[in-house]
Coordinates of C-alpha atoms in Angstrom, one line a residue:
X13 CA 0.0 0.0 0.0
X14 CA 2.4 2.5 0.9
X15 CA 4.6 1.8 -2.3
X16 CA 1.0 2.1 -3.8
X17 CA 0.7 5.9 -2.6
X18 CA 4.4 6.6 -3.3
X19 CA 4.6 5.8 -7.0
X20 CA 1.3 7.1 -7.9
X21 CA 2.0 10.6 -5.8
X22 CA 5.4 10.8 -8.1
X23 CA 3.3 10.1 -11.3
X24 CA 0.9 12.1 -10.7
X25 CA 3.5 15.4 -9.7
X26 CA 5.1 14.9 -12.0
X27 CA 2.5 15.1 -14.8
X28 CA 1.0 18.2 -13.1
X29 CA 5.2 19.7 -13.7
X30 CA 4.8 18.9 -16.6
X31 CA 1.9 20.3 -17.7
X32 CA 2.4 23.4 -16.0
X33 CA 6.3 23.2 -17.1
X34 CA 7.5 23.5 -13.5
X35 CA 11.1 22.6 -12.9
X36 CA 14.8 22.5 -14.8
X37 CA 13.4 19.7 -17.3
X38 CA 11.6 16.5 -17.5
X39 CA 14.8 14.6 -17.1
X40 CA 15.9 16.4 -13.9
X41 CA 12.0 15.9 -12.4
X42 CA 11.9 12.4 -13.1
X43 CA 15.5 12.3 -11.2
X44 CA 14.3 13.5 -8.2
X45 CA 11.0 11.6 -8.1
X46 CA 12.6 8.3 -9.0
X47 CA 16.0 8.2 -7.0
X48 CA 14.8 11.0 -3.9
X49 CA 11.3 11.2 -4.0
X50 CA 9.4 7.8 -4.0
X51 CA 11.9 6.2 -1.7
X52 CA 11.7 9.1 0.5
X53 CA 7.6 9.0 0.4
X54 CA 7.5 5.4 0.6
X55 CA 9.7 5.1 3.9
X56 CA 7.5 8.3 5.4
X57 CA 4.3 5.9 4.2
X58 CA 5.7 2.4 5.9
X59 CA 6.6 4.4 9.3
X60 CA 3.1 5.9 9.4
X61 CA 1.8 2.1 8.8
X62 CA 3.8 0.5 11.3
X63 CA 3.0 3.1 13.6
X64 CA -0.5 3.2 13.3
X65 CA -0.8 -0.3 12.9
X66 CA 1.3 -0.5 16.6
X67 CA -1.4 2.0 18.3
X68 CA -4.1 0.1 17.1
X69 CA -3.8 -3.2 17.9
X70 CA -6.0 -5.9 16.7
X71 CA -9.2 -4.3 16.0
X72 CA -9.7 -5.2 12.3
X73 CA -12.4 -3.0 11.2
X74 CA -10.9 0.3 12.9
X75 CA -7.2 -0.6 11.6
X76 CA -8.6 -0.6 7.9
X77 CA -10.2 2.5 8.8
X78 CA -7.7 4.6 10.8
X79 CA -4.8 3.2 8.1
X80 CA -6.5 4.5 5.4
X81 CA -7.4 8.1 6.5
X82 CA -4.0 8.5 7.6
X83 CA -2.0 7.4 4.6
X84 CA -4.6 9.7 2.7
X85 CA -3.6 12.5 4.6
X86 CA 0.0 11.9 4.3
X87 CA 0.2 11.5 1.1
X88 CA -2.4 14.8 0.3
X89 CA 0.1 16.7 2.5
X90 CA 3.3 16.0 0.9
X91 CA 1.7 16.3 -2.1
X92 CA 0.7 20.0 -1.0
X93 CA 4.6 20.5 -0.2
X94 CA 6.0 19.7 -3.4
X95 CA 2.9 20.8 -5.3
X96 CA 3.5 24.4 -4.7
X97 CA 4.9 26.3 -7.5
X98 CA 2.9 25.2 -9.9
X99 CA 1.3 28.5 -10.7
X100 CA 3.3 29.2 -13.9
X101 CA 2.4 31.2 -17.4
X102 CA 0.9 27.8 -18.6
X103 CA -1.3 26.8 -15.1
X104 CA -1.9 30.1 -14.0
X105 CA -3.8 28.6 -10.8
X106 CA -1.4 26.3 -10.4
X107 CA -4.0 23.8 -11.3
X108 CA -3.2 21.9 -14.8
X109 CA -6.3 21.8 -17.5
X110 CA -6.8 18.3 -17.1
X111 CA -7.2 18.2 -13.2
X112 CA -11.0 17.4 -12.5
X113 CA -12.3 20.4 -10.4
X114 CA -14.5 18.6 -7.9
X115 CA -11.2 17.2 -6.5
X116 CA -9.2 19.8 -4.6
X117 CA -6.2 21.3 -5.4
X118 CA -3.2 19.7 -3.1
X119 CA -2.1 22.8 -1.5
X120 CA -2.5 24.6 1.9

């Protein structure tokens, strides 16, 4: 699950960089979201799983629950970290045309 969240957080920033041309090129992007960013998300993700898993005990039902909310979360927030800066000539909102607009922008 957590390498899940981490590889489809990297695909999908770095489709929103670029379609809103964000960055030094593709070639540097993908760089950092393949050698510094997934790893880096995907350790952050397994912690938080451990972790919650370790308060929660074995209570089935409110483990699926409370894992799920809080890997959400984590991955929405460092989303909203890296996310920033978007707002260039071509996404003026920092939002790129093809984002659906009942979904919320990942920022702060």
């Amino acid at each position: 699950m957590a390498l899940l969240l981490a590889v489809s957080a990297a695909m999908l920033l770095g489709r929103s960089w670029t379609a809103c041309d964000v960055g030094v090129n593709n070639a540097a992007n993908s760089g950092f979201l393949l050698w510094l960013f997934v790893p880096g998300l995907w350790s952050v993700l397994l912690l938080v799983w451990v972790a919650v898993g370790g308060l929660l005990g074995n209570r089935p039902l409110l483990h699926a629950f409370a894992l799920a909310v809080t890997l959400l979360g984590v991955f929405w927030c460092v989303l909203s970290i890296f996310w920033e800066g978007t707002a260039t000539p071509p996404c003026p909102g920092g939002v790129p045309s093809w984002w659906p607009s009942f979904i919320p922008v990942p920022e702060f």
